[in-house]
Short mmCIF file of C-alpha atoms in Angstrom, two decimals:
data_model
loop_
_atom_site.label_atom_id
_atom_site.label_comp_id
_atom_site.label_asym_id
_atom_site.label_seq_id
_atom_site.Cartn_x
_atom_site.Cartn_y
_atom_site.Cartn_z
CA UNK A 18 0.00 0.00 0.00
CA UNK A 19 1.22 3.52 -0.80
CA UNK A 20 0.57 5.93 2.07
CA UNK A 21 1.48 9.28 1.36
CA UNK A 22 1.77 11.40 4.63
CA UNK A 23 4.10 14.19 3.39
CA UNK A 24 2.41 17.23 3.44
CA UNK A 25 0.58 16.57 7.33
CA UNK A 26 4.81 15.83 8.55
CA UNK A 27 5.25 19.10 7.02
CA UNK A 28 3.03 21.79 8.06
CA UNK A 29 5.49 23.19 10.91
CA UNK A 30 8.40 23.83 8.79
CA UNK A 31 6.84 24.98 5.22
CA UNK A 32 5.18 27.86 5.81
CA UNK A 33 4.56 28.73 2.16
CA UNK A 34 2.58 25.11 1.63
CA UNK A 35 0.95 25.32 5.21
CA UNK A 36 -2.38 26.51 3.64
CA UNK A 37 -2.73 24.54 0.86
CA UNK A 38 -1.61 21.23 2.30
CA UNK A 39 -4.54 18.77 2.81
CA UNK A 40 -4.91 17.63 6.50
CA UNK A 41 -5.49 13.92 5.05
CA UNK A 42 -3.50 13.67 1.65
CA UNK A 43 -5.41 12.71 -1.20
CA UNK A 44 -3.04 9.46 -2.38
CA UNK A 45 -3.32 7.95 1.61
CA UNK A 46 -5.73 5.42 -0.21
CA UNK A 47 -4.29 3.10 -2.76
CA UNK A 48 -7.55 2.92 -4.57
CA UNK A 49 -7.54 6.67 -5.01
CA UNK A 50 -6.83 7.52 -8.46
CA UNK A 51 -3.49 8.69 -9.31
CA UNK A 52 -4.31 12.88 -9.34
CA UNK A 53 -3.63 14.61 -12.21
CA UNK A 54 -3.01 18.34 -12.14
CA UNK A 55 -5.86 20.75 -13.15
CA UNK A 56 -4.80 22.87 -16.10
CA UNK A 57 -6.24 24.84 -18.39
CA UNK A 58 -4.88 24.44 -22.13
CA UNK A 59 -0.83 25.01 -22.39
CA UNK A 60 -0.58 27.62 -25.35
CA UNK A 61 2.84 28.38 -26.94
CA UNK A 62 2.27 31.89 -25.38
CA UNK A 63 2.42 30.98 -21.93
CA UNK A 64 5.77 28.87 -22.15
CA UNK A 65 8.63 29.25 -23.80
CA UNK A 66 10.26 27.10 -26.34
CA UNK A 67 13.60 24.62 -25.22
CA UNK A 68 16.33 22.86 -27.10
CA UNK A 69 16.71 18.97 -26.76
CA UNK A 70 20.57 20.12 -26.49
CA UNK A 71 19.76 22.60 -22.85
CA UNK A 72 21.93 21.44 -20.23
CA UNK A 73 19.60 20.43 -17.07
CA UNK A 74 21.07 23.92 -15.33
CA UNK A 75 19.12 25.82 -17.83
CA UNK A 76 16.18 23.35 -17.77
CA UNK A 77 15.68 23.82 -14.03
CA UNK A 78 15.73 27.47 -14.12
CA UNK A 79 13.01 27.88 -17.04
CA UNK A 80 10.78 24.95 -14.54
CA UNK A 81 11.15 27.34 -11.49
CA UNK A 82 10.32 30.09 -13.08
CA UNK A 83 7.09 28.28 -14.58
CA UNK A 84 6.13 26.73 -11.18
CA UNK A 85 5.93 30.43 -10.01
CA UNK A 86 3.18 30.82 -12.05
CA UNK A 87 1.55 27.15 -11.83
CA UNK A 88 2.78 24.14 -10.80
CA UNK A 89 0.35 21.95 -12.71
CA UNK A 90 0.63 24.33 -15.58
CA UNK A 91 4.20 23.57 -15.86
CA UNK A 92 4.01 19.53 -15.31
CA UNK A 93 1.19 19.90 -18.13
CA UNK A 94 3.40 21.52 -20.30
CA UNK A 95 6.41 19.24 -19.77
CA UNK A 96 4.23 16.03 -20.36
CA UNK A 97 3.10 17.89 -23.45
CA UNK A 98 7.18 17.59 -25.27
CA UNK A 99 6.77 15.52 -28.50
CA UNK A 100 10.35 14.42 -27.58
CA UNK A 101 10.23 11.31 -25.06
CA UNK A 102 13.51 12.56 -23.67
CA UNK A 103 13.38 15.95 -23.65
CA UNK A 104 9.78 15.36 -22.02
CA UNK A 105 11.51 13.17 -19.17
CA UNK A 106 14.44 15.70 -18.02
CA UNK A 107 11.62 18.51 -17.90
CA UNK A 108 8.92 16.48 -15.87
CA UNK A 109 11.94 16.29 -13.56
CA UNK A 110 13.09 19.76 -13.87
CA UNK A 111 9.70 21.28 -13.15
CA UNK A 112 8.34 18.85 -9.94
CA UNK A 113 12.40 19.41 -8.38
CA UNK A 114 11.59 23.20 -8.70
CA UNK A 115 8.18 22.53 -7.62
CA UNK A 116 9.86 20.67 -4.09
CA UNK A 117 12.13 23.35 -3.55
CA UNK A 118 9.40 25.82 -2.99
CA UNK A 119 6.58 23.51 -1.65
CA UNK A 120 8.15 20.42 -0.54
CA UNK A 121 5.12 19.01 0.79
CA UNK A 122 3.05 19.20 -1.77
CA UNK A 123 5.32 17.99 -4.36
CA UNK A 124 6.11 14.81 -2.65
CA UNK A 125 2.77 14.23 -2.15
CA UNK A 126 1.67 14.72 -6.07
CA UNK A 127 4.63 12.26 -6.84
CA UNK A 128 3.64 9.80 -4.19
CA UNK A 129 -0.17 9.56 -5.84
CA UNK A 130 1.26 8.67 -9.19
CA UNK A 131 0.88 5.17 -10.64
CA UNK A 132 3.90 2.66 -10.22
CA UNK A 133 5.96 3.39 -13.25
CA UNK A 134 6.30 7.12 -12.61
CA UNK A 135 6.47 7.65 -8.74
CA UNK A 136 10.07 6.86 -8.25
CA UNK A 137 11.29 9.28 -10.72
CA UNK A 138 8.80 12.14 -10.10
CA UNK A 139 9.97 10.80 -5.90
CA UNK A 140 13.36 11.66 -6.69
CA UNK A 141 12.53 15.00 -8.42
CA UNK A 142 10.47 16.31 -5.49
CA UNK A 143 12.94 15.01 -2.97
CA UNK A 144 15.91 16.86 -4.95
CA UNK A 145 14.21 20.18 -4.61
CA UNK A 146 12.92 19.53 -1.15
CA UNK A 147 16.71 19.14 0.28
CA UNK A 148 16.75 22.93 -0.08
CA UNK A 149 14.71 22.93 2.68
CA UNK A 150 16.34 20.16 4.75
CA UNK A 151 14.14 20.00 7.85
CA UNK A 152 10.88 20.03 6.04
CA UNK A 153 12.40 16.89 3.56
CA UNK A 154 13.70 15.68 6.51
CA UNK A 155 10.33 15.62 8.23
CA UNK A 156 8.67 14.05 4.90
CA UNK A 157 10.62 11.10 4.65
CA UNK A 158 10.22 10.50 8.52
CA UNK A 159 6.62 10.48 8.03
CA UNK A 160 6.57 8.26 5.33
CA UNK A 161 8.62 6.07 6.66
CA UNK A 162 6.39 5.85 10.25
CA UNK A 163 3.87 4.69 7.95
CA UNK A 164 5.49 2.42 5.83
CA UNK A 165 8.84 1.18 7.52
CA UNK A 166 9.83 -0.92 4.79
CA UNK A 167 10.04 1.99 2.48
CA UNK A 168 8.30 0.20 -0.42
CA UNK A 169 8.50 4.11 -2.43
CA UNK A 170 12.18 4.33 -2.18
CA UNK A 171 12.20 7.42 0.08
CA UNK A 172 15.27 6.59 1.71
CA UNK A 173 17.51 6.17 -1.35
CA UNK A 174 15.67 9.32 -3.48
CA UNK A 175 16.12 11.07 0.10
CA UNK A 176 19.89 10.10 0.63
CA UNK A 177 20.78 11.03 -3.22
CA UNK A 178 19.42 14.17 -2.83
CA UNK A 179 21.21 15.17 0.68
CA UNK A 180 24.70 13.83 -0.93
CA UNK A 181 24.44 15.43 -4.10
CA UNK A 182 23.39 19.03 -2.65
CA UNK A 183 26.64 17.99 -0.02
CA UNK A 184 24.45 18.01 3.06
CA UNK A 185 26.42 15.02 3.82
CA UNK A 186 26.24 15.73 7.73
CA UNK A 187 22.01 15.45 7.53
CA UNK A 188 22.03 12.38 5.18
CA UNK A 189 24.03 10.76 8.36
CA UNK A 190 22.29 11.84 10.78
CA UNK A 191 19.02 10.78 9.18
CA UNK A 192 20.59 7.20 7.97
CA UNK A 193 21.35 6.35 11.86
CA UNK A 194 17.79 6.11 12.96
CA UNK A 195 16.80 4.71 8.79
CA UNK A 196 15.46 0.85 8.73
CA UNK A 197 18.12 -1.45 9.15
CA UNK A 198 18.30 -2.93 5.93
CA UNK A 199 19.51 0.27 4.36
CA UNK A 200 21.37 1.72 6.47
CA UNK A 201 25.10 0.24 5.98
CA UNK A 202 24.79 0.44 2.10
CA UNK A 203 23.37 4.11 2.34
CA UNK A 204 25.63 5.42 4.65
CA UNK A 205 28.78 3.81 2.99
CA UNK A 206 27.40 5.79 -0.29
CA UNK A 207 27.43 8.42 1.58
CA UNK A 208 30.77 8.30 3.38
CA UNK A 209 32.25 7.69 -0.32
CA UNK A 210 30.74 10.95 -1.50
CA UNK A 211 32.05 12.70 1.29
CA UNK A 212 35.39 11.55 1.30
CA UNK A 213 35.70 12.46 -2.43
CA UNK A 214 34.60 16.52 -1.80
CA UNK A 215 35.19 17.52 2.26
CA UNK A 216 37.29 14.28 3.68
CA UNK A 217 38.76 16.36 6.78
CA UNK A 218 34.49 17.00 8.02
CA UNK A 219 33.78 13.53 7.12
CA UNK A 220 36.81 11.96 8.96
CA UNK A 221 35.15 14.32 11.97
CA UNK A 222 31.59 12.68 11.51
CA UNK A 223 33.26 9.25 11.20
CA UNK A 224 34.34 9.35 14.82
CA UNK A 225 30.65 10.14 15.92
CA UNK A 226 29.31 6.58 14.64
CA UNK A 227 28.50 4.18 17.90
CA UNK A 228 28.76 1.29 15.97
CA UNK A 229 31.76 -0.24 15.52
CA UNK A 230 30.76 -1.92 12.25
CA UNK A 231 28.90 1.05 10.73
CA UNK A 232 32.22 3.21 11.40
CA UNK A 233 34.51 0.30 9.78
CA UNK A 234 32.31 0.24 6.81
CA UNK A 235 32.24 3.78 6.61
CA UNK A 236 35.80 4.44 7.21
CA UNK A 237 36.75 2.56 4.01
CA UNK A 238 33.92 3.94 2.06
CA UNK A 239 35.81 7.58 3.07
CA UNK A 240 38.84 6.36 2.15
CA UNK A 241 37.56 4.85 -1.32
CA UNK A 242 36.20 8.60 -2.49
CA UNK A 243 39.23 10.35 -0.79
CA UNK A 244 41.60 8.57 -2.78
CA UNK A 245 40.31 8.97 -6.14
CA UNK A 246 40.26 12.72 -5.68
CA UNK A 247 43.15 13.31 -3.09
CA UNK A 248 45.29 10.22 -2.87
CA UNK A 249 48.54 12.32 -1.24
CA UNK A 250 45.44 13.60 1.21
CA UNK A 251 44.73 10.14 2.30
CA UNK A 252 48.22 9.22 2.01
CA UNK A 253 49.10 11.66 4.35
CA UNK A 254 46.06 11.30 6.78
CA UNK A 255 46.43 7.29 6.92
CA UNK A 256 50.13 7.59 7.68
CA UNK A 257 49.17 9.48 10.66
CA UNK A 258 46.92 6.47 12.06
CA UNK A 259 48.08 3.99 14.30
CA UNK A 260 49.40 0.51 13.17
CA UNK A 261 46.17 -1.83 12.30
CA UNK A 262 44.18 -2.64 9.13
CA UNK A 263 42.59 0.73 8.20
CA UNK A 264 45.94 2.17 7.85
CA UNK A 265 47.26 -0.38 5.96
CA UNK A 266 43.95 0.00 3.60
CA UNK A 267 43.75 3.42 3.25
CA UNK A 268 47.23 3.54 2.23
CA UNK A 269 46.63 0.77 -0.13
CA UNK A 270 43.80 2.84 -1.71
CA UNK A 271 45.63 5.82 -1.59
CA UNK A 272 49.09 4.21 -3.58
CA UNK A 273 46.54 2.07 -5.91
CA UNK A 274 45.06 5.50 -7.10
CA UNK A 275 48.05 7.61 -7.22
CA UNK A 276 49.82 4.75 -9.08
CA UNK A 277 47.69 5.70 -11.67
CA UNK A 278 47.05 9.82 -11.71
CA UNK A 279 50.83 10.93 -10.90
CA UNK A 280 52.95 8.24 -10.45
CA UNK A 281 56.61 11.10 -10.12
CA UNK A 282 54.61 12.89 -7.02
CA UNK A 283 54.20 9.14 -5.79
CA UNK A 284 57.65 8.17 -5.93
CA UNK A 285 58.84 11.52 -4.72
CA UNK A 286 56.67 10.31 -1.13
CA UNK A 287 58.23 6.74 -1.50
CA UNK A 288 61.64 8.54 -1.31
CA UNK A 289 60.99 10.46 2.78
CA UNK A 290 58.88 7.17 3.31
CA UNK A 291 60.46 4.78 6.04
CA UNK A 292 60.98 1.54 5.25
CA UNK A 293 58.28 -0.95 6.44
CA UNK A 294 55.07 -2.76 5.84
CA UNK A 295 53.52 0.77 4.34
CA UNK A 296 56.54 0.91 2.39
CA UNK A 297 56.67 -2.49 1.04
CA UNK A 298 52.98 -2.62 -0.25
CA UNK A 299 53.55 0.90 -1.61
CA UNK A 300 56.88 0.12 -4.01
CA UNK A 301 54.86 -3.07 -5.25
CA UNK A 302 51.71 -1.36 -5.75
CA UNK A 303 53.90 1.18 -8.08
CA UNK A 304 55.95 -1.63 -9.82
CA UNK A 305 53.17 -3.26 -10.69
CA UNK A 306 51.50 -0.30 -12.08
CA UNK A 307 53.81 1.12 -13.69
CA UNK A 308 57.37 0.84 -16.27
CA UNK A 309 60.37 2.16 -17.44
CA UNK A 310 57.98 5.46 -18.90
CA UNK A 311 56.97 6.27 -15.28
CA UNK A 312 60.65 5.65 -13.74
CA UNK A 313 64.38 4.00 -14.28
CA UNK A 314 65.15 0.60 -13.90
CA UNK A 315 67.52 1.37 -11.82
CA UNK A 316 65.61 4.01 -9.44
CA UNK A 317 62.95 0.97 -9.58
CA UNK A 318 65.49 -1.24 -8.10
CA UNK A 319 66.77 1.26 -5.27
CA UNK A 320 63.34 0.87 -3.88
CA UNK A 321 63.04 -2.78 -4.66
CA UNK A 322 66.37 -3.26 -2.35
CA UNK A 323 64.36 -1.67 0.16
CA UNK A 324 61.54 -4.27 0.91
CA UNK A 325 61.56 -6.33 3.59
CA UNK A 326 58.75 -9.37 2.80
CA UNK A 327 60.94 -11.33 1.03
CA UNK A 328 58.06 -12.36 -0.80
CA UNK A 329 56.75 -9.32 -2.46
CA UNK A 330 60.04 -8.22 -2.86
CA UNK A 331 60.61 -11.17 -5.04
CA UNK A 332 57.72 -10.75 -7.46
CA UNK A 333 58.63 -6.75 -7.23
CA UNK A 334 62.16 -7.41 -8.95
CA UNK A 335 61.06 -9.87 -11.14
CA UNK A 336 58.68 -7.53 -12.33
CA UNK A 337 61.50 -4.92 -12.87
CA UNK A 338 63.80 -7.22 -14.75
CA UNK A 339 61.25 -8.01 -17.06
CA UNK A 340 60.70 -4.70 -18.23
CA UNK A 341 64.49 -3.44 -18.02
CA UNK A 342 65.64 -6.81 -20.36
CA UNK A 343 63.09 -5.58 -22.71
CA UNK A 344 64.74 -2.13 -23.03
CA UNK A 345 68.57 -2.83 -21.76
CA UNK A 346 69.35 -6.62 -21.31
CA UNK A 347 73.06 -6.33 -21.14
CA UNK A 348 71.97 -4.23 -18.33
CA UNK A 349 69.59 -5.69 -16.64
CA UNK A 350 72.45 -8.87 -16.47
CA UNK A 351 74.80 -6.92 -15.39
CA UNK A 352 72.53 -5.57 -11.90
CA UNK A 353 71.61 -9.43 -11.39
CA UNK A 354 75.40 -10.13 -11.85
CA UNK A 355 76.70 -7.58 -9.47
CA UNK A 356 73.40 -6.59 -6.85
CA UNK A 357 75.54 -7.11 -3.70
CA UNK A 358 72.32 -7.36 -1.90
CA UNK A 359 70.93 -11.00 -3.21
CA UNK A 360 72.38 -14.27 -2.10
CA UNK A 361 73.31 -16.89 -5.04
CA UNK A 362 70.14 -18.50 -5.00
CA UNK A 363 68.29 -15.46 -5.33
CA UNK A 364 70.43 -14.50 -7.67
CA UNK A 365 70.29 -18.03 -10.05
CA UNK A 366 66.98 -17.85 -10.20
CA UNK A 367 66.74 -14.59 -11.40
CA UNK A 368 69.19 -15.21 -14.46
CA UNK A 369 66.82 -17.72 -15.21
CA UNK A 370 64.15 -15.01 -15.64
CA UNK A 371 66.19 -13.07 -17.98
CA UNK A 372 67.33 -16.32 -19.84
CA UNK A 373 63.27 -16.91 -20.13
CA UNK A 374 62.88 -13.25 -21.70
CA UNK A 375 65.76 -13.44 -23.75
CA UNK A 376 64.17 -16.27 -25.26
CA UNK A 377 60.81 -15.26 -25.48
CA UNK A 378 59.19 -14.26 -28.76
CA UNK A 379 59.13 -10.96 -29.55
CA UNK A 380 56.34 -8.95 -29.83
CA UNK A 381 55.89 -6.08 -32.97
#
């Protein structure tokens, strides 16, 4: 059943929709009718004419002008594009202006639509009612009294909205008392979004979660969106943290992503890095994402010398010698030949990997 209590959890913070909001909604009954908006005809006169190729900026500021005028004018008019997609990103242009004004109201118009429009029209209301967070936030509190399990999609279209206006620190605070079964993925989604734009305030918030799991998932989801954007950030900031496994995975994040954007301001860190199990996982993550382009064989191989896990240090040089007898393998012999550093067996078996290179085919 969809119950559609928006407008009543409203009416103390929207003053502008306080009048007009209908003490029992009309779309509390599922056998009500979808309602439709009351318009009179939609003449080229009264609205102006828009390009299939307007960005969704200049979409949303012809809807909220329109929705000035009429709300149901404006929906009218959008359903009334000859273009199917044009017709789609104005329907949500016009009810996301129509939420930003009257929040209420426009969540409960797209809760009383039929099944294959509500979540979409939903997310357009909810968009434009996150510029007026504690009336949204009261709207998706009362639907959810009345249907916990959320079978709209409030908490999603709600959560989507909050991140992507960056009102990150409401989103959480709503998510903690949200049903269970969406909490961890929503507030991971938003701890990733957070992470990517403001990571220092959402480090901050992270240390305000109770539980233990919901903070260890969320911790990882920061460190995911802080390392695409800021990987020397996180770098930095998980250096900082005490031995354990979030340091060791936010530094892995943060070397797996700077591997890749700037691998010289990467190896300029590796070089005032001390040696140890940071230090080890960082040269191989590097190594293994990157060749003689991104760095020398032998500046490769001064880090190499450095690891400690015998192990990855192993597969590190093997890596190296690969790529140096491919460019230099008179070379690359000669460092196996001479590395003071391995012991003969070491050093045997890594002949044999040049031997196997030398003899490979080549490739043109």
């Amino acid at each position: 059943m969809v119950i559609c209590l928006a407008g009543v959890m409203a009416l103390h913070f929207v003053h502008r929709a306080s009048a007009t909001v209908p003490a029992v909604p009309q779309s509390k009954r599922a056998d009500v009718a979808p309602s439709e908006p009351a318009v009179d005809s939609v003449s080229e006169e009264q609205f102006p004419n828009v390009e299939v190729s307007a960005t969704d900026k200049e979409l949303l500021d012809v809807a909220r002008e329109l929705v000035t005028r009429s709300p149901q004018q404006a929906i009218a008019w959008a359903r009334s594009q000859s273009d199917a997609t044009l017709r789609a990103r104005l329907l949500h242009a016009v009810v996301q202006a129509w939420g930003e004004i009257q929040p209420a109201i426009a969540v409960d118009w797209a809760m009383s639509q039929n099944d294959s429009e509500r979540q979409l029209d939903l997310d357009a209301a909810l968009a434009g009612a996150v510029k007026q967070p504690e009336a949204a936030l009261a709207i998706v509190r009362g639907l959810l009294k009345y249907d916990p399990t959320d079978s709209a999609g409030s908490v999603p279209a709600f959560v989507v909205a909050l991140n992507n206006a960056g009102q990150f620190q409401i989103a959480v605070e709503f998510l903690k008392d949200a049903p269970a079964n969406a909490r961890a993925d929503w507030m991971a989604a938003t701890f990733r979004r957070w992470g990517g734009s403001q990571p220092q305030e959402a480090v901050k918030a992270l240390a305000l979660l109770e539980d233990p799991k919901l903070r260890h998932a969320a911790f990882h989801s920061l460190a995911d969106g802080w390392s695409a954007n800021d990987p020397a950030g996180l770098a930095s900031y998980a250096s900082s943290l005490p031995e354990g496994h979030d340091r060791t995975d936010a530094i892995e994040k943060a070397v797996d992503s700077w591997s890749l954007q700037d691998p010289p301001a990467l190896a300029n860190w590796l070089n005032t890095s001390p040696n140890g199990v940071d230090f080890d996982r960082a040269v191989a993550e590097l190594i293994s994402k990157t060749d003689g382009a991104n760095r020398s064989p032998e500046l490769a191989m001064a880090w190499v010398e450095r690891i400690s896990d015998p192990a990855m240090q192993s597969n590190s040089v093997a890596i190296v010698l690969k790529q140096w007898s491919r460019s230099d393998p008179a070379a690359a012999q000669n460092y196996v030949a001479n590395a003071a550093w391995m012991d003969e067996q070491s050093r045997g078996e890594f002949l044999k990997v040049l031997q196997g290179e030398a003899s490979a085919p080549k490739e043109f």
